Short mmCIF file of C-alpha atoms in Angstrom, two decimals:
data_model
loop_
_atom_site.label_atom_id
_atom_site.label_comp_id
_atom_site.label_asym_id
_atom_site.label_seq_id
_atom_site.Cartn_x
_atom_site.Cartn_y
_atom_site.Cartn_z
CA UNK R 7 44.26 -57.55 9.78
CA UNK R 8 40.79 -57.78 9.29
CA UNK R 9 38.90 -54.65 8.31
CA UNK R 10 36.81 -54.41 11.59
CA UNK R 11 40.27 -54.24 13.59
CA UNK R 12 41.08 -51.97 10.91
CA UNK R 13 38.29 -49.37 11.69
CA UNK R 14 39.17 -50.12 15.36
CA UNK R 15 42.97 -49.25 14.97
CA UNK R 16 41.80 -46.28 13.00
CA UNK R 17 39.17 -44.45 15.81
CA UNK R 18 41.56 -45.12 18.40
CA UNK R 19 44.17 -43.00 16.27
CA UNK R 20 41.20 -40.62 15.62
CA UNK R 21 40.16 -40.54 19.12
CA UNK R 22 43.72 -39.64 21.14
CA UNK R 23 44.06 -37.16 18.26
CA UNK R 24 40.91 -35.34 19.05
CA UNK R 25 41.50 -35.68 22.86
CA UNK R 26 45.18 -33.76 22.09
CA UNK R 27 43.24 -31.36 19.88
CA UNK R 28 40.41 -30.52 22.84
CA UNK R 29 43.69 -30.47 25.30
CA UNK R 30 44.44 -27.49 23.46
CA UNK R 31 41.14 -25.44 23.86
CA UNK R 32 42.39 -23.41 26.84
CA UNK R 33 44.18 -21.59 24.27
CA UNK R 34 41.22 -20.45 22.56
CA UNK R 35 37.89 -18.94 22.84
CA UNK R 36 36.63 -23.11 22.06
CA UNK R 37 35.33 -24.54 24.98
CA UNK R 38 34.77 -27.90 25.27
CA UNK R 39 32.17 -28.57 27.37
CA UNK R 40 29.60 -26.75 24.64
CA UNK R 41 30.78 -29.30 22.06
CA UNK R 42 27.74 -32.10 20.10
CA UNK R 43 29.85 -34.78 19.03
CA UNK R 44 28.70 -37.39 16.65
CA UNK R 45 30.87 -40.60 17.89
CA UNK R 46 32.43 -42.69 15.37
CA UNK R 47 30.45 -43.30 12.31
CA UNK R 48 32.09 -44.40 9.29
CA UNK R 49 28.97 -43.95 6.83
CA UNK R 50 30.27 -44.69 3.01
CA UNK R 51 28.69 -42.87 0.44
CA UNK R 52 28.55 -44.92 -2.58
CA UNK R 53 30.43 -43.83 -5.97
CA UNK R 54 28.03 -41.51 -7.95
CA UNK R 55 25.76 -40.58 -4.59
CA UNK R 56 25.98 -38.34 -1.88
CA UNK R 57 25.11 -37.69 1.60
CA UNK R 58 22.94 -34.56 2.98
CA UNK R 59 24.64 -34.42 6.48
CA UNK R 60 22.66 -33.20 9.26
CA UNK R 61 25.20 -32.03 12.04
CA UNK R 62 23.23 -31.11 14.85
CA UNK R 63 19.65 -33.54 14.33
CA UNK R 64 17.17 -30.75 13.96
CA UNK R 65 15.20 -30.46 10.77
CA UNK R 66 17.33 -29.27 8.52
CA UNK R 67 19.89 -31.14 6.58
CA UNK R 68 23.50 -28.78 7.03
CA UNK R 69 25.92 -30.24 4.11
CA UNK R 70 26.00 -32.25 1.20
CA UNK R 71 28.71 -34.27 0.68
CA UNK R 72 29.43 -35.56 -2.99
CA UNK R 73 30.85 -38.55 -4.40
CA UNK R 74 30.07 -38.55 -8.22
CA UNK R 75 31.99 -39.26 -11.28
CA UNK R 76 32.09 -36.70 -14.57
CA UNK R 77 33.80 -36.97 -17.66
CA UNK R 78 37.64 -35.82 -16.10
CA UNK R 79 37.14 -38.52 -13.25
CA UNK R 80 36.35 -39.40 -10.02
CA UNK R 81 34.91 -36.43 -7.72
CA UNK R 82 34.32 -35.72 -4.42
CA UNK R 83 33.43 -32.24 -2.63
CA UNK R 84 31.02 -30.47 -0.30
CA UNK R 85 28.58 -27.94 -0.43
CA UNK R 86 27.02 -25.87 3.16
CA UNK R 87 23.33 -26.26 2.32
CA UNK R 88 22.38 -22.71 4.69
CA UNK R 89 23.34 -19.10 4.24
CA UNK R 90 25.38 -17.93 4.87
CA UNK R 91 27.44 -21.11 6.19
CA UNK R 92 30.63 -21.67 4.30
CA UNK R 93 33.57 -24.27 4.02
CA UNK R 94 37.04 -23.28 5.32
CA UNK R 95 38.89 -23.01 2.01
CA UNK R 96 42.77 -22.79 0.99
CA UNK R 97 42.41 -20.67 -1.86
CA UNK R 98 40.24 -17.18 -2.94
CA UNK R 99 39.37 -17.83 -6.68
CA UNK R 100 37.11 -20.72 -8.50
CA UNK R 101 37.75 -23.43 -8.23
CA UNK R 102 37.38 -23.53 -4.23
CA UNK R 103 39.62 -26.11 -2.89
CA UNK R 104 38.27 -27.49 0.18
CA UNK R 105 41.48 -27.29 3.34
CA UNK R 106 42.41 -30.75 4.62
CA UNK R 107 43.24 -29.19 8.53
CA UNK R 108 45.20 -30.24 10.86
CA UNK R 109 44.54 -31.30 14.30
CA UNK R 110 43.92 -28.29 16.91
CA UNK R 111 43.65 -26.00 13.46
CA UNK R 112 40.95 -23.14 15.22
CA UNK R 113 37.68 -22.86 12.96
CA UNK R 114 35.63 -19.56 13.43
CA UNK R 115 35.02 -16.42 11.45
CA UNK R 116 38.68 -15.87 10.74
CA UNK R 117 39.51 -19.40 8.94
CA UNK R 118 35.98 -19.89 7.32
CA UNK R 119 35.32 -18.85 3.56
CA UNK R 120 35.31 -17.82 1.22
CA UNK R 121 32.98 -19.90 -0.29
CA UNK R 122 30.23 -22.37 0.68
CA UNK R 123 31.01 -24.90 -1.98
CA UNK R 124 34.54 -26.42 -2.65
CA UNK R 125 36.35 -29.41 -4.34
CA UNK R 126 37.55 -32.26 -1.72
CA UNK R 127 39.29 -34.29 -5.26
CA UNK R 128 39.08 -34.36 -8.76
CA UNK R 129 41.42 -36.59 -10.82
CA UNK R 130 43.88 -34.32 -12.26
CA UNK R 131 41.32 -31.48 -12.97
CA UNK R 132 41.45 -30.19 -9.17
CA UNK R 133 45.15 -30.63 -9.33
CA UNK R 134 45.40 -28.78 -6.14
CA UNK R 135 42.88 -30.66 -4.22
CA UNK R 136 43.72 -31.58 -0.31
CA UNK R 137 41.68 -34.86 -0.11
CA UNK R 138 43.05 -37.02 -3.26
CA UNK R 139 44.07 -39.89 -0.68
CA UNK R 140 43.27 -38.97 2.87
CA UNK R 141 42.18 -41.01 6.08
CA UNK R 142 40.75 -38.72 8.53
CA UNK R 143 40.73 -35.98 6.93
CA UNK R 144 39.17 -32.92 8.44
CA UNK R 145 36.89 -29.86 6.92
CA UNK R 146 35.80 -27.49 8.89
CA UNK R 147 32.53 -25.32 8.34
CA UNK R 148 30.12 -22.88 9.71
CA UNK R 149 26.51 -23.48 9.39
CA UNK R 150 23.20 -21.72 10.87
CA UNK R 151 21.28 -23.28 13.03
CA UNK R 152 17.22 -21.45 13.57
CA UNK R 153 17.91 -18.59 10.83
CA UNK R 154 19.47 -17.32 8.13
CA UNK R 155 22.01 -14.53 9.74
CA UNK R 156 25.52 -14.83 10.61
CA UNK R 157 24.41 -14.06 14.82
CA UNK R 158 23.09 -17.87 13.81
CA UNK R 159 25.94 -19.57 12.68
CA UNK R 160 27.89 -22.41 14.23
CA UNK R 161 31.27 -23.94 13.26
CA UNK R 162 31.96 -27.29 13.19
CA UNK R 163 34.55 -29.96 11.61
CA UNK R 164 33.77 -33.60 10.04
CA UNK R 165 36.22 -36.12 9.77
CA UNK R 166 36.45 -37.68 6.12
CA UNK R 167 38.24 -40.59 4.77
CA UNK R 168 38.38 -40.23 0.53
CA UNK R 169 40.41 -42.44 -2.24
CA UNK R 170 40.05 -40.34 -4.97
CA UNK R 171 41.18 -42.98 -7.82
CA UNK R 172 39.35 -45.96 -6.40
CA UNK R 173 35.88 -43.58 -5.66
CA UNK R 174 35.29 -43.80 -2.20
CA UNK R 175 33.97 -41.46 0.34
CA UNK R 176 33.35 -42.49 3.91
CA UNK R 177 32.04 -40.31 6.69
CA UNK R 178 33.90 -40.99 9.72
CA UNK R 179 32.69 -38.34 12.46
CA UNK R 180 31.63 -35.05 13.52
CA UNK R 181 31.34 -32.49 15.56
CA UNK R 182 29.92 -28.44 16.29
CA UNK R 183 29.55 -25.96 18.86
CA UNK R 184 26.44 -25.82 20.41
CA UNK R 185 27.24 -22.07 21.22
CA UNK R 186 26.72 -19.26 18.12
CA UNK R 187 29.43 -17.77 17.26
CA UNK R 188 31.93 -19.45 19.25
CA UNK R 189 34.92 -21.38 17.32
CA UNK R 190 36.18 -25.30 17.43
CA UNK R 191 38.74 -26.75 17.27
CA UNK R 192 39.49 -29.40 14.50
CA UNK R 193 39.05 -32.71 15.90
CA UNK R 194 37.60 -31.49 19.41
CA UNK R 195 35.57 -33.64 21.44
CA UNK R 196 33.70 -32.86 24.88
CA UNK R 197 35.28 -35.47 26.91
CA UNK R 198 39.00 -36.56 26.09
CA UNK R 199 39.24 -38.67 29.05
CA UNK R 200 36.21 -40.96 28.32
CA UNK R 201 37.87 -40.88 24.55
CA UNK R 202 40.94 -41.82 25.93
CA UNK R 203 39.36 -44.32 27.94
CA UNK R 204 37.77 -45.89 24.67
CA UNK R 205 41.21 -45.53 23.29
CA UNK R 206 43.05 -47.70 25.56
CA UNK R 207 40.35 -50.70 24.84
CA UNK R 208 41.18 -50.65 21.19
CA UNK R 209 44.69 -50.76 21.83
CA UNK R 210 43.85 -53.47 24.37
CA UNK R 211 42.37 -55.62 21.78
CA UNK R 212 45.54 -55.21 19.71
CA UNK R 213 47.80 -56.40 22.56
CA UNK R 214 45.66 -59.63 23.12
CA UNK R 215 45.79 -60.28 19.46
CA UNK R 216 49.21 -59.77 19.32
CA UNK R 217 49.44 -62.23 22.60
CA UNK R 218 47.03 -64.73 20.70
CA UNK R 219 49.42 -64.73 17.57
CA UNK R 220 52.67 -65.34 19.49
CA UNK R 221 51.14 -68.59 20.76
CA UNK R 222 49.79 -70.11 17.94
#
């Protein structure tokens, strides 16, 4: 398999998994229809660079996104470039270790924290870290958006894809609400059905190839 029908494989995995998650936001306060989302991206960030992420396209950059080397290893985390935005986070003590959520997981004021910063992987330092080796792995966030208090914040989740021992970092999607305040869920999308739509074609290309194989 080539690595273009690779990455097309992968979003339509990533794509009927975010539809399921938004087919879930009647059971929350996260309404889909107030939902920005990025579309697939898949933006590497080279081994001892990073990326300053800017979720929503206004001025402001919202999170910077690491993949550096130090002495113990390979390292990748994230840092929430506003105040008082903060990563969601699986543990309450230094070193932060960034939580690799699941599908559907709800991100607002009661999952976010406790810090802003937080290790994604680190060799065998971070031996506790979520994203070692991960495709589509998801972080959730809050940032601000026009100010620096928390009636400003927004919460938001980006899809990552991290191989911790060979030093890669890509950047596959994202996505915030556009509302203050209100929560997301991980992997939500505003329209499932057009994502389901775009889901089908990928598989459809995988049944012709399939069909093209079986005759040659």
């Amino acid at each position: 398999m080539t690595r273009d029908m690779q990455k097309t494989s992968r979003r339509a995995a990533y794509t009927l998994a975010a539809g399921a998650a938004a087919g879930l936001a009647g059971q929350t306060d996260a309404d889909a229809s107030s939902i920005s989302f990025s579309g697939p991206q898949d933006i590497d960030i080279a081994q001892f660079g990073s990326l300053d992420l800017n979720i929503d396209g206004d001025a402001f950059t919202d999170v910077l996104l690491k993949n550096y080397v130090f002495a113990g290893g390979n390292y990748q985390g994230a840092s929430v470039n506003g105040a008082p935005g903060q990563l969601a986070i699986s543990n309450g003590s230094f070193p932060y270790y960034v939580t690799a959520l699941s599908e559907g997981d709800l991100i607002d004021s009661t999952t976010v924290g406790p810090s802003f910063a937080g290790s994604l992987a680190y060799s065998t330092v971070n031996p506790n870290a979520e994203f070692g080796d991960i495709d589509g792995g998801l972080i959730g966030l809050s940032f601000p958006i026009g100010g620096n208090a928390p009636q400003f914040l927004h919460f938001g989740w980006i899809r990552v894809s991290i191989d911790n021992a060979a030093g890669t970092f890509v950047v596959n999607e994202w996505a915030y609400n556009t509302v203050p305040g209100e929560g997301i869920l991980a992997g939500q999308v505003p329209e499932p059905s057009t994502l389901g739509l775009l889901a089908a074609g990928a598989l459809g290309v995988g049944a012709m190839r399939r069909r093209r194989d079986t005759h040659c």
